[in-house]
PDB file of C-alpha atoms and ligand atoms in Angstrom:
ATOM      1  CA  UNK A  89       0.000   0.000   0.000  1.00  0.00           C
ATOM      2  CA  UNK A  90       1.153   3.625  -0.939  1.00  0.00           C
ATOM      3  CA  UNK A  91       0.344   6.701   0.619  1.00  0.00           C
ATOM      4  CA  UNK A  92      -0.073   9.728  -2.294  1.00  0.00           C
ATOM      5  CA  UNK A  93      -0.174  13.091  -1.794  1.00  0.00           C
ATOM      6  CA  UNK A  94      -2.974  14.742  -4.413  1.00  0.00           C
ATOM      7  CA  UNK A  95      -2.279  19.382  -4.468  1.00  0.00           C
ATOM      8  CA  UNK A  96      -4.706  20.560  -6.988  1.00  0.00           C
ATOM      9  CA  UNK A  97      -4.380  24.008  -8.173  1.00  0.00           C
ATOM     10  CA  UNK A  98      -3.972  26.649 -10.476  1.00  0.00           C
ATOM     11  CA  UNK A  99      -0.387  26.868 -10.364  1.00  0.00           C
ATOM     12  CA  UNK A 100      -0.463  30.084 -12.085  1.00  0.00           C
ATOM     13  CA  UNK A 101       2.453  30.306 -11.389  1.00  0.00           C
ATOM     14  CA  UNK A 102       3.986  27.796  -8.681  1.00  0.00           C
ATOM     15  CA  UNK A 103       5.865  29.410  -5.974  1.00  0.00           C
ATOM     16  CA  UNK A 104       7.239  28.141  -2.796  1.00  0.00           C
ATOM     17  CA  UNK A 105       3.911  28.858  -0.652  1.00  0.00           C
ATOM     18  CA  UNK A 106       2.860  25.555  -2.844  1.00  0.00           C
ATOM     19  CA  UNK A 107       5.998  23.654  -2.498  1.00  0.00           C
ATOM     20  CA  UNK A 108       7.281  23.735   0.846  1.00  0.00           C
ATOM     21  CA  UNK A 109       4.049  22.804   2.486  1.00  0.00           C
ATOM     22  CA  UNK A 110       3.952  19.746   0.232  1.00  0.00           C
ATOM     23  CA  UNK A 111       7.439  18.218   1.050  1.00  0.00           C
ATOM     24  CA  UNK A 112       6.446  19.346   4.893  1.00  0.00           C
ATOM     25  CA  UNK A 113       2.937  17.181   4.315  1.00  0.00           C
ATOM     26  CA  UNK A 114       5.284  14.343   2.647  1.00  0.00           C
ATOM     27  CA  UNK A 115       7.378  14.310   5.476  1.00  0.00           C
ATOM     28  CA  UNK A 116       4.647  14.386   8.428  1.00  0.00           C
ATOM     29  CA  UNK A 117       2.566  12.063   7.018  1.00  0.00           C
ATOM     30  CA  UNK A 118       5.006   9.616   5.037  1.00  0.00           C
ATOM     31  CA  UNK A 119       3.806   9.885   2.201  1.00  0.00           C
ATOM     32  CA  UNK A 120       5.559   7.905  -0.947  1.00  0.00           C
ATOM     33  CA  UNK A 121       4.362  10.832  -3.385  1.00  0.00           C
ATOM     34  CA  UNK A 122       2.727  14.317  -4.006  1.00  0.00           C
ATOM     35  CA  UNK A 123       1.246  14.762  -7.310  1.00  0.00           C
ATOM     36  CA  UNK A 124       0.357  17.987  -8.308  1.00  0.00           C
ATOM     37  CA  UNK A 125      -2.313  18.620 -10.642  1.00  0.00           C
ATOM     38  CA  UNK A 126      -3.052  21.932 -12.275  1.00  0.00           C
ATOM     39  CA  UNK A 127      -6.494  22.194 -12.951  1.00  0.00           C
ATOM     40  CA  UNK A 128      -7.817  22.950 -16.825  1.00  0.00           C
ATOM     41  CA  UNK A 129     -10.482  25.714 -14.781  1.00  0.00           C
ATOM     42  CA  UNK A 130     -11.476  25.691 -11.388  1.00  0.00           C
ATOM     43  CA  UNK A 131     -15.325  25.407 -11.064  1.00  0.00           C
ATOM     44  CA  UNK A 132     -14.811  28.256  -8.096  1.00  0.00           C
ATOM     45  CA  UNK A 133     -12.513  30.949  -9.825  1.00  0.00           C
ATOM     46  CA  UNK A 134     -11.799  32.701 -12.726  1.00  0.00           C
ATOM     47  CA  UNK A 135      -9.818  31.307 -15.903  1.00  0.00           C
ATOM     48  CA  UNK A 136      -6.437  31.224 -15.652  1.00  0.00           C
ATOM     49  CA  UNK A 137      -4.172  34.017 -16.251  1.00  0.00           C
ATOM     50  CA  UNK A 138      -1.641  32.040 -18.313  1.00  0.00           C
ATOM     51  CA  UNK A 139      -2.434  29.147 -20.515  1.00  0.00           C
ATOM     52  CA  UNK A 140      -2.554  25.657 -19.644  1.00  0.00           C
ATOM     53  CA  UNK A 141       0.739  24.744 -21.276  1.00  0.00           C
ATOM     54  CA  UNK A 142       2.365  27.227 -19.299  1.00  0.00           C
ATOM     55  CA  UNK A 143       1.466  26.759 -16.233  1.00  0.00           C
ATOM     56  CA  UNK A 144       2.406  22.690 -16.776  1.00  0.00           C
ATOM     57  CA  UNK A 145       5.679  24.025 -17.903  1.00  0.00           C
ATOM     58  CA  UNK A 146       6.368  25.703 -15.116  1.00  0.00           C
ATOM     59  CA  UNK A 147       5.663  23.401 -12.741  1.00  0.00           C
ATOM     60  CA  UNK A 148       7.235  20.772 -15.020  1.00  0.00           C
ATOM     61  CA  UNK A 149      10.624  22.863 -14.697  1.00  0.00           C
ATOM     62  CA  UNK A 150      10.343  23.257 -10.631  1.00  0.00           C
ATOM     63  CA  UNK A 151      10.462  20.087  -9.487  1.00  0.00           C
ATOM     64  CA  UNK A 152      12.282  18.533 -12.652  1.00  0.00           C
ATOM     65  CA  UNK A 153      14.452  15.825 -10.528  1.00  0.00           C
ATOM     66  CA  UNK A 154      12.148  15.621  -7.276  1.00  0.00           C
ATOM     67  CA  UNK A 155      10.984  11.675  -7.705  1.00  0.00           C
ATOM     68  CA  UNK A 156       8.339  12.529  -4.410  1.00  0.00           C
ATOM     69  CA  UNK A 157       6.550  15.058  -6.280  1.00  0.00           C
ATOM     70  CA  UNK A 158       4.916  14.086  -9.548  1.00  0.00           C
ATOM     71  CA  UNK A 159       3.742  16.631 -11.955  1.00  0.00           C
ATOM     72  CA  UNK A 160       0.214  15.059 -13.189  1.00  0.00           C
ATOM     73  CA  UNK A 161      -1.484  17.401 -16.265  1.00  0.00           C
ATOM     74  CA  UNK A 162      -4.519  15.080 -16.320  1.00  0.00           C
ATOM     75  CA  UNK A 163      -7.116  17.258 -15.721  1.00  0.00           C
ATOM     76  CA  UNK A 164      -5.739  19.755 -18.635  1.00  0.00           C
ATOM     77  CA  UNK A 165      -6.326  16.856 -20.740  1.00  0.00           C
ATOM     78  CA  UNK A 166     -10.332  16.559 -19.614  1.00  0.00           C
ATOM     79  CA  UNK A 167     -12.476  19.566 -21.436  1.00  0.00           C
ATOM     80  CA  UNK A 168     -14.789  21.750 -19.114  1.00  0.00           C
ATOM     81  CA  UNK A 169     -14.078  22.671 -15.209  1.00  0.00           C
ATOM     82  CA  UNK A 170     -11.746  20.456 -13.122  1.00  0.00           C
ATOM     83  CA  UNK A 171     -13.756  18.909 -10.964  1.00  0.00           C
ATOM     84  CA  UNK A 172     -11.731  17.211  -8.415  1.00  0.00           C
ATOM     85  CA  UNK A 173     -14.614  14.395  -7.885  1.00  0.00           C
ATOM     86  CA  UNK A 174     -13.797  13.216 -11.526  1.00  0.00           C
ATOM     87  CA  UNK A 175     -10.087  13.281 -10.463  1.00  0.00           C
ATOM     88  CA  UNK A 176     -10.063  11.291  -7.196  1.00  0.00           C
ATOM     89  CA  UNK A 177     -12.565   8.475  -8.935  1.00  0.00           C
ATOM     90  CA  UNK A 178      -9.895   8.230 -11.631  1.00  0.00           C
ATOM     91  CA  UNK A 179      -7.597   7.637  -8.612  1.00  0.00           C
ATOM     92  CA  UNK A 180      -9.389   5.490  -7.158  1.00  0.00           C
ATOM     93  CA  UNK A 181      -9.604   3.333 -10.243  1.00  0.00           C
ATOM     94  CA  UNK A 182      -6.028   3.435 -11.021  1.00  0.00           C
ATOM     95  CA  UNK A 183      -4.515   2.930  -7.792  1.00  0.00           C
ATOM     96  CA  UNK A 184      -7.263   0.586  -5.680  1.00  0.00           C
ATOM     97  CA  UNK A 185      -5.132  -0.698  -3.279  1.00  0.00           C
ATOM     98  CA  UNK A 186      -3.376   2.878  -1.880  1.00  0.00           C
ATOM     99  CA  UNK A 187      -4.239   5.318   0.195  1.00  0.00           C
ATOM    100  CA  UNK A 188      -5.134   9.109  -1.295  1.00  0.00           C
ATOM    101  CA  UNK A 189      -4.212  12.246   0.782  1.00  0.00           C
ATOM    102  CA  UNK A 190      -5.855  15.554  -0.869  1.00  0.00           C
ATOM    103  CA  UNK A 191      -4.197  17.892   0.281  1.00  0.00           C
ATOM    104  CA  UNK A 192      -5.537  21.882  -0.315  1.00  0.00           C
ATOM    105  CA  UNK A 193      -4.439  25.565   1.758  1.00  0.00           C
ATOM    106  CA  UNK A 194      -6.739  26.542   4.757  1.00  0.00           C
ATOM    107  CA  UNK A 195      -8.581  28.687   2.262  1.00  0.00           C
ATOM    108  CA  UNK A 196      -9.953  26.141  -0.024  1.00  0.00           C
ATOM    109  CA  UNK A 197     -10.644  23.979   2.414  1.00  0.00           C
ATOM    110  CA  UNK A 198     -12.919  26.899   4.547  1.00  0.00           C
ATOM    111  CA  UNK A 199     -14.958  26.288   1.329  1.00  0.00           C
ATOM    112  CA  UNK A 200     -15.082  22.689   0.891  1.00  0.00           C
ATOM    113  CA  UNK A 201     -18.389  21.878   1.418  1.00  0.00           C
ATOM    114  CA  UNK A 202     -19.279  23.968  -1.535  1.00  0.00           C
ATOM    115  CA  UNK A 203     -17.143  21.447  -3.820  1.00  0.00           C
ATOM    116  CA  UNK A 204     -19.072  19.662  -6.201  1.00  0.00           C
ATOM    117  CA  UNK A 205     -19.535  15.801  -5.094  1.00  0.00           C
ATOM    118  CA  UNK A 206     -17.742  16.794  -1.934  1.00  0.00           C
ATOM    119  CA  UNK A 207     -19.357  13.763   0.165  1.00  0.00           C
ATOM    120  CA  UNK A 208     -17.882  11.402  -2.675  1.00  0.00           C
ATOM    121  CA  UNK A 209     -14.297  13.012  -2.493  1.00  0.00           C
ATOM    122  CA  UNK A 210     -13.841  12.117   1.125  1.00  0.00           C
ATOM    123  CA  UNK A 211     -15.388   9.117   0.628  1.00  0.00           C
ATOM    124  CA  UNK A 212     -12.586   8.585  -1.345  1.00  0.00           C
ATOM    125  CA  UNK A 213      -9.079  10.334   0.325  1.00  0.00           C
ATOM    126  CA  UNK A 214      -8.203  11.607   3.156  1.00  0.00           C
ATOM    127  CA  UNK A 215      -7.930  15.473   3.480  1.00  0.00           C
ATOM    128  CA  UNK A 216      -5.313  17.479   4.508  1.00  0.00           C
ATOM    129  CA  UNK A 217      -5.732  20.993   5.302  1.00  0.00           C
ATOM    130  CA  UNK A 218      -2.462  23.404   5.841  1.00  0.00           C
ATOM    131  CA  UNK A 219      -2.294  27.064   7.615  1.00  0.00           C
ATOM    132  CA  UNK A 220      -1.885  29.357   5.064  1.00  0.00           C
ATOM    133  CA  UNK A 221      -0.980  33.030   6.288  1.00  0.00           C
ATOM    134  CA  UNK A 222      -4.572  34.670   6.709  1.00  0.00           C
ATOM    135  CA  UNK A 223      -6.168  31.475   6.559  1.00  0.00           C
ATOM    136  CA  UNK A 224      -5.710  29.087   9.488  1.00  0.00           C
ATOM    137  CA  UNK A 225      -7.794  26.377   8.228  1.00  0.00           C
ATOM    138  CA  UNK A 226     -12.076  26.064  10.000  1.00  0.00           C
ATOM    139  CA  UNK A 227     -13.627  22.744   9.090  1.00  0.00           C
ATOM    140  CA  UNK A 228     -17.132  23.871   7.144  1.00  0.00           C
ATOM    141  CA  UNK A 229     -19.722  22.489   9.906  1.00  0.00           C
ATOM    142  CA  UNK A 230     -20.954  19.674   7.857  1.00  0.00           C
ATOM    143  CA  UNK A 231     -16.919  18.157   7.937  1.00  0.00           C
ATOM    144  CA  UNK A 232     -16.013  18.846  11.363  1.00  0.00           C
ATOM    145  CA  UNK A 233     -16.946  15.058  12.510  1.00  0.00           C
ATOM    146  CA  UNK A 234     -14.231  13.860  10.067  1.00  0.00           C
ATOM    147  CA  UNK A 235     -11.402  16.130  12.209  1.00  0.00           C
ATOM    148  CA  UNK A 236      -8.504  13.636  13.656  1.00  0.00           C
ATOM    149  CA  UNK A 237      -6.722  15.324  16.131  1.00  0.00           C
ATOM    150  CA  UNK A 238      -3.132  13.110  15.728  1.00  0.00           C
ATOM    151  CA  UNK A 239      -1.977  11.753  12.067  1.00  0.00           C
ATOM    152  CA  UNK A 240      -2.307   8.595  13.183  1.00  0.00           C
ATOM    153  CA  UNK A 241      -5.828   9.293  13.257  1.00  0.00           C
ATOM    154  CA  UNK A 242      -6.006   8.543   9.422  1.00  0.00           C
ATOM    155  CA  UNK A 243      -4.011   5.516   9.651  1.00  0.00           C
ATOM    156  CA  UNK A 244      -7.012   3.831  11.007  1.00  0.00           C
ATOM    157  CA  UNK A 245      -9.371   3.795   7.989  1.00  0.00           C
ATOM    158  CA  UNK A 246      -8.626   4.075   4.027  1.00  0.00           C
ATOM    159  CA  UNK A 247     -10.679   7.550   3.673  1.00  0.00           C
ATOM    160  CA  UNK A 248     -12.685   9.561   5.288  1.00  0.00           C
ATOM    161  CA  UNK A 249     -10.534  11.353   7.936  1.00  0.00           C
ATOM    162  CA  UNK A 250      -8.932  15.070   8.018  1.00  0.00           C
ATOM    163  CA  UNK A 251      -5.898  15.744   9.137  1.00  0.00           C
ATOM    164  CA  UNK A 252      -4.890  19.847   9.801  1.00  0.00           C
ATOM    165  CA  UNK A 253      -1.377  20.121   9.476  1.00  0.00           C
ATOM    166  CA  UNK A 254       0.930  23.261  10.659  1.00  0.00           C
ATOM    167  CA  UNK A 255       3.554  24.216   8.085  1.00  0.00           C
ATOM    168  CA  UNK A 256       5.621  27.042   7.777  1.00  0.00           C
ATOM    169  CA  UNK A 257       4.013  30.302   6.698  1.00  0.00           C
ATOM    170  CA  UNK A 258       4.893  31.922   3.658  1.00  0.00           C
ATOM    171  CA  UNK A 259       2.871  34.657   2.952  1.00  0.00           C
ATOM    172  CA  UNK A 260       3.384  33.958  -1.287  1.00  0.00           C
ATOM    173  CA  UNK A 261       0.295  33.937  -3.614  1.00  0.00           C
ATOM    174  CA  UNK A 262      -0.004  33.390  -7.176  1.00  0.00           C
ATOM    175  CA  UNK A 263      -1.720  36.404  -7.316  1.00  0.00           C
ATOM    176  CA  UNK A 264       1.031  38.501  -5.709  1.00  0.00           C
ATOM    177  CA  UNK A 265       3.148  37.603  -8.430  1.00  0.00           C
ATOM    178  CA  UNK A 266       0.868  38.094 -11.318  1.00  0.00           C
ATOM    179  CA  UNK A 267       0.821  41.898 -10.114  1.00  0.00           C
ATOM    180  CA  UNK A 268       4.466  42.023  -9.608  1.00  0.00           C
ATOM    181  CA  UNK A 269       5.270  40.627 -12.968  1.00  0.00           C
ATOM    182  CA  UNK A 270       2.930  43.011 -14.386  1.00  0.00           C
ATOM    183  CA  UNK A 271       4.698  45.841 -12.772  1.00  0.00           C
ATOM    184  CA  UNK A 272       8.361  44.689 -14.102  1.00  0.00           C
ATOM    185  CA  UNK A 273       9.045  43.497 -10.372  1.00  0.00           C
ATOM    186  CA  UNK A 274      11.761  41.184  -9.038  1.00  0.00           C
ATOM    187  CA  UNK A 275      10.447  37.990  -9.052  1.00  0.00           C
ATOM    188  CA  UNK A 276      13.608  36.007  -7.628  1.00  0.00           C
ATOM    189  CA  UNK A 277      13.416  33.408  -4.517  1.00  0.00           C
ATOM    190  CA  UNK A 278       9.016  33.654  -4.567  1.00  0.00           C
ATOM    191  CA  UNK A 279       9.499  31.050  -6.783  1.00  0.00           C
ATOM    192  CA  UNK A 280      12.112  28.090  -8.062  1.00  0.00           C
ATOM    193  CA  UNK A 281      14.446  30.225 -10.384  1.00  0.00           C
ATOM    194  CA  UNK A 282      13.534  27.339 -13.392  1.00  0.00           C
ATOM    195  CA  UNK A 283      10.061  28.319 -12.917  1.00  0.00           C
ATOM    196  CA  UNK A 284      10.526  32.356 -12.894  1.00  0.00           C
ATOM    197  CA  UNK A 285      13.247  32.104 -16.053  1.00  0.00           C
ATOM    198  CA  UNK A 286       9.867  30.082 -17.734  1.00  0.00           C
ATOM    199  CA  UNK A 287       7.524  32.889 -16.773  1.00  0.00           C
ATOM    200  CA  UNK A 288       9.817  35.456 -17.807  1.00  0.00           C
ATOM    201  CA  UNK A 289      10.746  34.471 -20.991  1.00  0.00           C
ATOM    202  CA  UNK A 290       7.805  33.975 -21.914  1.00  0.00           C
ATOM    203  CA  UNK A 291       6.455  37.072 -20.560  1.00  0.00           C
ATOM    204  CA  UNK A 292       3.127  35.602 -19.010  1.00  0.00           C
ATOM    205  CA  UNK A 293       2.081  38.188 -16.872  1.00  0.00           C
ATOM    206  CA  UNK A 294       2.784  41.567 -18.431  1.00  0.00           C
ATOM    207  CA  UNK A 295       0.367  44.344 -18.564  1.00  0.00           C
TER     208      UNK A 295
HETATM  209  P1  LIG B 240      -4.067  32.711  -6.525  1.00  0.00           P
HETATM  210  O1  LIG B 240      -3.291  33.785  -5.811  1.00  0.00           O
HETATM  211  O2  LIG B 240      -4.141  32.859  -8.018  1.00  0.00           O
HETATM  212  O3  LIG B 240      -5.397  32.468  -5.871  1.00  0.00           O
HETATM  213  P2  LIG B 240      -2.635  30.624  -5.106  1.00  0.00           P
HETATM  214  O4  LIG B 240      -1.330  31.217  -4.775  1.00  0.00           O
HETATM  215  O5  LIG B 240      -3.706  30.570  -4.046  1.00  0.00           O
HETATM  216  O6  LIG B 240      -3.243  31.342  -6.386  1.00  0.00           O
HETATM  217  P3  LIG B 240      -3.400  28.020  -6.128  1.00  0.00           P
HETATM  218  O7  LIG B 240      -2.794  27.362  -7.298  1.00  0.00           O
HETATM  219  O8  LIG B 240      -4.771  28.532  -6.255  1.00  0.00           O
HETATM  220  O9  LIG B 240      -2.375  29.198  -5.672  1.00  0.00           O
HETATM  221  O10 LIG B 240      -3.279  27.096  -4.838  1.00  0.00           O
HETATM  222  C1  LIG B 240      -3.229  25.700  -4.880  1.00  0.00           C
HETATM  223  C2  LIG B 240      -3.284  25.191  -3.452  1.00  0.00           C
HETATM  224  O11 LIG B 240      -2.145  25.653  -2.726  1.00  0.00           O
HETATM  225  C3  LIG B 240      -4.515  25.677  -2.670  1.00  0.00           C
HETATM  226  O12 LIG B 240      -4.983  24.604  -1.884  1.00  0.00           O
HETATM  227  C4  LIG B 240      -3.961  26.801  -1.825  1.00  0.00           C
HETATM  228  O13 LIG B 240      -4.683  26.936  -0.621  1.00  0.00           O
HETATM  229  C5  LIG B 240      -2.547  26.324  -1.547  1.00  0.00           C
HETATM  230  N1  LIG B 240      -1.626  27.450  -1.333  1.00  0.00           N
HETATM  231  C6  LIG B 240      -1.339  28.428  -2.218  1.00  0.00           C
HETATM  232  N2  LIG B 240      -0.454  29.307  -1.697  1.00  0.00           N
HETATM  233  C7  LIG B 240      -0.169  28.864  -0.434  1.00  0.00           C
HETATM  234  C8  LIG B 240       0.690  29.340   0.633  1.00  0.00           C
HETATM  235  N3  LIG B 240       1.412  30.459   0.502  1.00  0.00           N
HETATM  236  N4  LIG B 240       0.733  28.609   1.787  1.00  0.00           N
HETATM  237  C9  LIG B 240      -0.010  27.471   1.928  1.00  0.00           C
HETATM  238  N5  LIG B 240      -0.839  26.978   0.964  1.00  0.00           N
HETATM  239  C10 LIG B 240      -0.920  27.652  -0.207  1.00  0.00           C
END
Protein backbone atom coordinates (compact mmCIF):
# COMPACT_ATOMS: atom_id res chain seq x y z
CA UNK A 1 0.00 0.00 0.00
CA UNK A 2 1.15 3.63 -0.94
CA UNK A 3 0.34 6.70 0.62
CA UNK A 4 -0.07 9.73 -2.29
CA UNK A 5 -0.17 13.09 -1.79
CA UNK A 6 -2.97 14.74 -4.41
CA UNK A 7 -2.28 19.38 -4.47
CA UNK A 8 -4.71 20.56 -6.99
CA UNK A 9 -4.38 24.01 -8.17
CA UNK A 10 -3.97 26.65 -10.48
CA UNK A 11 -0.39 26.87 -10.36
CA UNK A 12 -0.46 30.08 -12.08
CA UNK A 13 2.45 30.31 -11.39
CA UNK A 14 3.99 27.80 -8.68
CA UNK A 15 5.86 29.41 -5.97
CA UNK A 16 7.24 28.14 -2.80
CA UNK A 17 3.91 28.86 -0.65
CA UNK A 18 2.86 25.56 -2.84
CA UNK A 19 6.00 23.65 -2.50
CA UNK A 20 7.28 23.74 0.85
CA UNK A 21 4.05 22.80 2.49
CA UNK A 22 3.95 19.75 0.23
CA UNK A 23 7.44 18.22 1.05
CA UNK A 24 6.45 19.35 4.89
CA UNK A 25 2.94 17.18 4.31
CA UNK A 26 5.28 14.34 2.65
CA UNK A 27 7.38 14.31 5.48
CA UNK A 28 4.65 14.39 8.43
CA UNK A 29 2.57 12.06 7.02
CA UNK A 30 5.01 9.62 5.04
CA UNK A 31 3.81 9.89 2.20
CA UNK A 32 5.56 7.90 -0.95
CA UNK A 33 4.36 10.83 -3.39
CA UNK A 34 2.73 14.32 -4.01
CA UNK A 35 1.25 14.76 -7.31
CA UNK A 36 0.36 17.99 -8.31
CA UNK A 37 -2.31 18.62 -10.64
CA UNK A 38 -3.05 21.93 -12.27
CA UNK A 39 -6.49 22.19 -12.95
CA UNK A 40 -7.82 22.95 -16.82
CA UNK A 41 -10.48 25.71 -14.78
CA UNK A 42 -11.48 25.69 -11.39
CA UNK A 43 -15.32 25.41 -11.06
CA UNK A 44 -14.81 28.26 -8.10
CA UNK A 45 -12.51 30.95 -9.83
CA UNK A 46 -11.80 32.70 -12.73
CA UNK A 47 -9.82 31.31 -15.90
CA UNK A 48 -6.44 31.22 -15.65
CA UNK A 49 -4.17 34.02 -16.25
CA UNK A 50 -1.64 32.04 -18.31
CA UNK A 51 -2.43 29.15 -20.52
CA UNK A 52 -2.55 25.66 -19.64
CA UNK A 53 0.74 24.74 -21.28
CA UNK A 54 2.37 27.23 -19.30
CA UNK A 55 1.47 26.76 -16.23
CA UNK A 56 2.41 22.69 -16.78
CA UNK A 57 5.68 24.03 -17.90
CA UNK A 58 6.37 25.70 -15.12
CA UNK A 59 5.66 23.40 -12.74
CA UNK A 60 7.23 20.77 -15.02
CA UNK A 61 10.62 22.86 -14.70
CA UNK A 62 10.34 23.26 -10.63
CA UNK A 63 10.46 20.09 -9.49
CA UNK A 64 12.28 18.53 -12.65
CA UNK A 65 14.45 15.83 -10.53
CA UNK A 66 12.15 15.62 -7.28
CA UNK A 67 10.98 11.67 -7.70
CA UNK A 68 8.34 12.53 -4.41
CA UNK A 69 6.55 15.06 -6.28
CA UNK A 70 4.92 14.09 -9.55
CA UNK A 71 3.74 16.63 -11.95
CA UNK A 72 0.21 15.06 -13.19
CA UNK A 73 -1.48 17.40 -16.26
CA UNK A 74 -4.52 15.08 -16.32
CA UNK A 75 -7.12 17.26 -15.72
CA UNK A 76 -5.74 19.76 -18.64
CA UNK A 77 -6.33 16.86 -20.74
CA UNK A 78 -10.33 16.56 -19.61
CA UNK A 79 -12.48 19.57 -21.44
CA UNK A 80 -14.79 21.75 -19.11
CA UNK A 81 -14.08 22.67 -15.21
CA UNK A 82 -11.75 20.46 -13.12
CA UNK A 83 -13.76 18.91 -10.96
CA UNK A 84 -11.73 17.21 -8.42
CA UNK A 85 -14.61 14.39 -7.88
CA UNK A 86 -13.80 13.22 -11.53
CA UNK A 87 -10.09 13.28 -10.46
CA UNK A 88 -10.06 11.29 -7.20
CA UNK A 89 -12.57 8.48 -8.93
CA UNK A 90 -9.89 8.23 -11.63
CA UNK A 91 -7.60 7.64 -8.61
CA UNK A 92 -9.39 5.49 -7.16
CA UNK A 93 -9.60 3.33 -10.24
CA UNK A 94 -6.03 3.43 -11.02
CA UNK A 95 -4.51 2.93 -7.79
CA UNK A 96 -7.26 0.59 -5.68
CA UNK A 97 -5.13 -0.70 -3.28
CA UNK A 98 -3.38 2.88 -1.88
CA UNK A 99 -4.24 5.32 0.19
CA UNK A 100 -5.13 9.11 -1.30
CA UNK A 101 -4.21 12.25 0.78
CA UNK A 102 -5.86 15.55 -0.87
CA UNK A 103 -4.20 17.89 0.28
CA UNK A 104 -5.54 21.88 -0.32
CA UNK A 105 -4.44 25.57 1.76
CA UNK A 106 -6.74 26.54 4.76
CA UNK A 107 -8.58 28.69 2.26
CA UNK A 108 -9.95 26.14 -0.02
CA UNK A 109 -10.64 23.98 2.41
CA UNK A 110 -12.92 26.90 4.55
CA UNK A 111 -14.96 26.29 1.33
CA UNK A 112 -15.08 22.69 0.89
CA UNK A 113 -18.39 21.88 1.42
CA UNK A 114 -19.28 23.97 -1.54
CA UNK A 115 -17.14 21.45 -3.82
CA UNK A 116 -19.07 19.66 -6.20
CA UNK A 117 -19.53 15.80 -5.09
CA UNK A 118 -17.74 16.79 -1.93
CA UNK A 119 -19.36 13.76 0.16
CA UNK A 120 -17.88 11.40 -2.67
CA UNK A 121 -14.30 13.01 -2.49
CA UNK A 122 -13.84 12.12 1.12
CA UNK A 123 -15.39 9.12 0.63
CA UNK A 124 -12.59 8.59 -1.35
CA UNK A 125 -9.08 10.33 0.32
CA UNK A 126 -8.20 11.61 3.16
CA UNK A 127 -7.93 15.47 3.48
CA UNK A 128 -5.31 17.48 4.51
CA UNK A 129 -5.73 20.99 5.30
CA UNK A 130 -2.46 23.40 5.84
CA UNK A 131 -2.29 27.06 7.61
CA UNK A 132 -1.89 29.36 5.06
CA UNK A 133 -0.98 33.03 6.29
CA UNK A 134 -4.57 34.67 6.71
CA UNK A 135 -6.17 31.48 6.56
CA UNK A 136 -5.71 29.09 9.49
CA UNK A 137 -7.79 26.38 8.23
CA UNK A 138 -12.08 26.06 10.00
CA UNK A 139 -13.63 22.74 9.09
CA UNK A 140 -17.13 23.87 7.14
CA UNK A 141 -19.72 22.49 9.91
CA UNK A 142 -20.95 19.67 7.86
CA UNK A 143 -16.92 18.16 7.94
CA UNK A 144 -16.01 18.85 11.36
CA UNK A 145 -16.95 15.06 12.51
CA UNK A 146 -14.23 13.86 10.07
CA UNK A 147 -11.40 16.13 12.21
CA UNK A 148 -8.50 13.64 13.66
CA UNK A 149 -6.72 15.32 16.13
CA UNK A 150 -3.13 13.11 15.73
CA UNK A 151 -1.98 11.75 12.07
CA UNK A 152 -2.31 8.59 13.18
CA UNK A 153 -5.83 9.29 13.26
CA UNK A 154 -6.01 8.54 9.42
CA UNK A 155 -4.01 5.52 9.65
CA UNK A 156 -7.01 3.83 11.01
CA UNK A 157 -9.37 3.79 7.99
CA UNK A 158 -8.63 4.08 4.03
CA UNK A 159 -10.68 7.55 3.67
CA UNK A 160 -12.69 9.56 5.29
CA UNK A 161 -10.53 11.35 7.94
CA UNK A 162 -8.93 15.07 8.02
CA UNK A 163 -5.90 15.74 9.14
CA UNK A 164 -4.89 19.85 9.80
CA UNK A 165 -1.38 20.12 9.48
CA UNK A 166 0.93 23.26 10.66
CA UNK A 167 3.55 24.22 8.08
CA UNK A 168 5.62 27.04 7.78
CA UNK A 169 4.01 30.30 6.70
CA UNK A 170 4.89 31.92 3.66
CA UNK A 171 2.87 34.66 2.95
CA UNK A 172 3.38 33.96 -1.29
CA UNK A 173 0.30 33.94 -3.61
CA UNK A 174 0.00 33.39 -7.18
CA UNK A 175 -1.72 36.40 -7.32
CA UNK A 176 1.03 38.50 -5.71
CA UNK A 177 3.15 37.60 -8.43
CA UNK A 178 0.87 38.09 -11.32
CA UNK A 179 0.82 41.90 -10.11
CA UNK A 180 4.47 42.02 -9.61
CA UNK A 181 5.27 40.63 -12.97
CA UNK A 182 2.93 43.01 -14.39
CA UNK A 183 4.70 45.84 -12.77
CA UNK A 184 8.36 44.69 -14.10
CA UNK A 185 9.05 43.50 -10.37
CA UNK A 186 11.76 41.18 -9.04
CA UNK A 187 10.45 37.99 -9.05
CA UNK A 188 13.61 36.01 -7.63
CA UNK A 189 13.42 33.41 -4.52
CA UNK A 190 9.02 33.65 -4.57
CA UNK A 191 9.50 31.05 -6.78
CA UNK A 192 12.11 28.09 -8.06
CA UNK A 193 14.45 30.22 -10.38
CA UNK A 194 13.53 27.34 -13.39
CA UNK A 195 10.06 28.32 -12.92
CA UNK A 196 10.53 32.36 -12.89
CA UNK A 197 13.25 32.10 -16.05
CA UNK A 198 9.87 30.08 -17.73
CA UNK A 199 7.52 32.89 -16.77
CA UNK A 200 9.82 35.46 -17.81
CA UNK A 201 10.75 34.47 -20.99
CA UNK A 202 7.81 33.97 -21.91
CA UNK A 203 6.45 37.07 -20.56
CA UNK A 204 3.13 35.60 -19.01
CA UNK A 205 2.08 38.19 -16.87
CA UNK A 206 2.78 41.57 -18.43
CA UNK A 207 0.37 44.34 -18.56
P1 LIG B 1 -4.07 32.71 -6.53
O1 LIG B 1 -3.29 33.78 -5.81
O2 LIG B 1 -4.14 32.86 -8.02
O3 LIG B 1 -5.40 32.47 -5.87
P2 LIG B 1 -2.64 30.62 -5.11
O4 LIG B 1 -1.33 31.22 -4.78
O5 LIG B 1 -3.71 30.57 -4.05
O6 LIG B 1 -3.24 31.34 -6.39
P3 LIG B 1 -3.40 28.02 -6.13
O7 LIG B 1 -2.79 27.36 -7.30
O8 LIG B 1 -4.77 28.53 -6.26
O9 LIG B 1 -2.38 29.20 -5.67
O10 LIG B 1 -3.28 27.10 -4.84
C1 LIG B 1 -3.23 25.70 -4.88
C2 LIG B 1 -3.28 25.19 -3.45
O11 LIG B 1 -2.15 25.65 -2.73
C3 LIG B 1 -4.52 25.68 -2.67
O12 LIG B 1 -4.98 24.60 -1.88
C4 LIG B 1 -3.96 26.80 -1.83
O13 LIG B 1 -4.68 26.94 -0.62
C5 LIG B 1 -2.55 26.32 -1.55
N1 LIG B 1 -1.63 27.45 -1.33
C6 LIG B 1 -1.34 28.43 -2.22
N2 LIG B 1 -0.45 29.31 -1.70
C7 LIG B 1 -0.17 28.86 -0.43
C8 LIG B 1 0.69 29.34 0.63
N3 LIG B 1 1.41 30.46 0.50
N4 LIG B 1 0.73 28.61 1.79
C9 LIG B 1 -0.01 27.47 1.93
N5 LIG B 1 -0.84 26.98 0.96
C10 LIG B 1 -0.92 27.65 -0.21
Amino acid sequence: MRRIGILGGTFDPIHFGHLRPAVEVRAALALDAIRLLPCRVSPLRDEPAAAPEHRLAMLDAAVAGEPDLIVDGRELDRPGPSYTADTLAEFRAEYPDDRLYLIMGGDAFAAFDRWDRWRQILASAHIVATYRPGAPPTAPEPVRDALVDAPQGLDETPAGRIWIQPVTQLDISATAIRGLAARGGDLRYLMPESARHHLEEHRLYDA
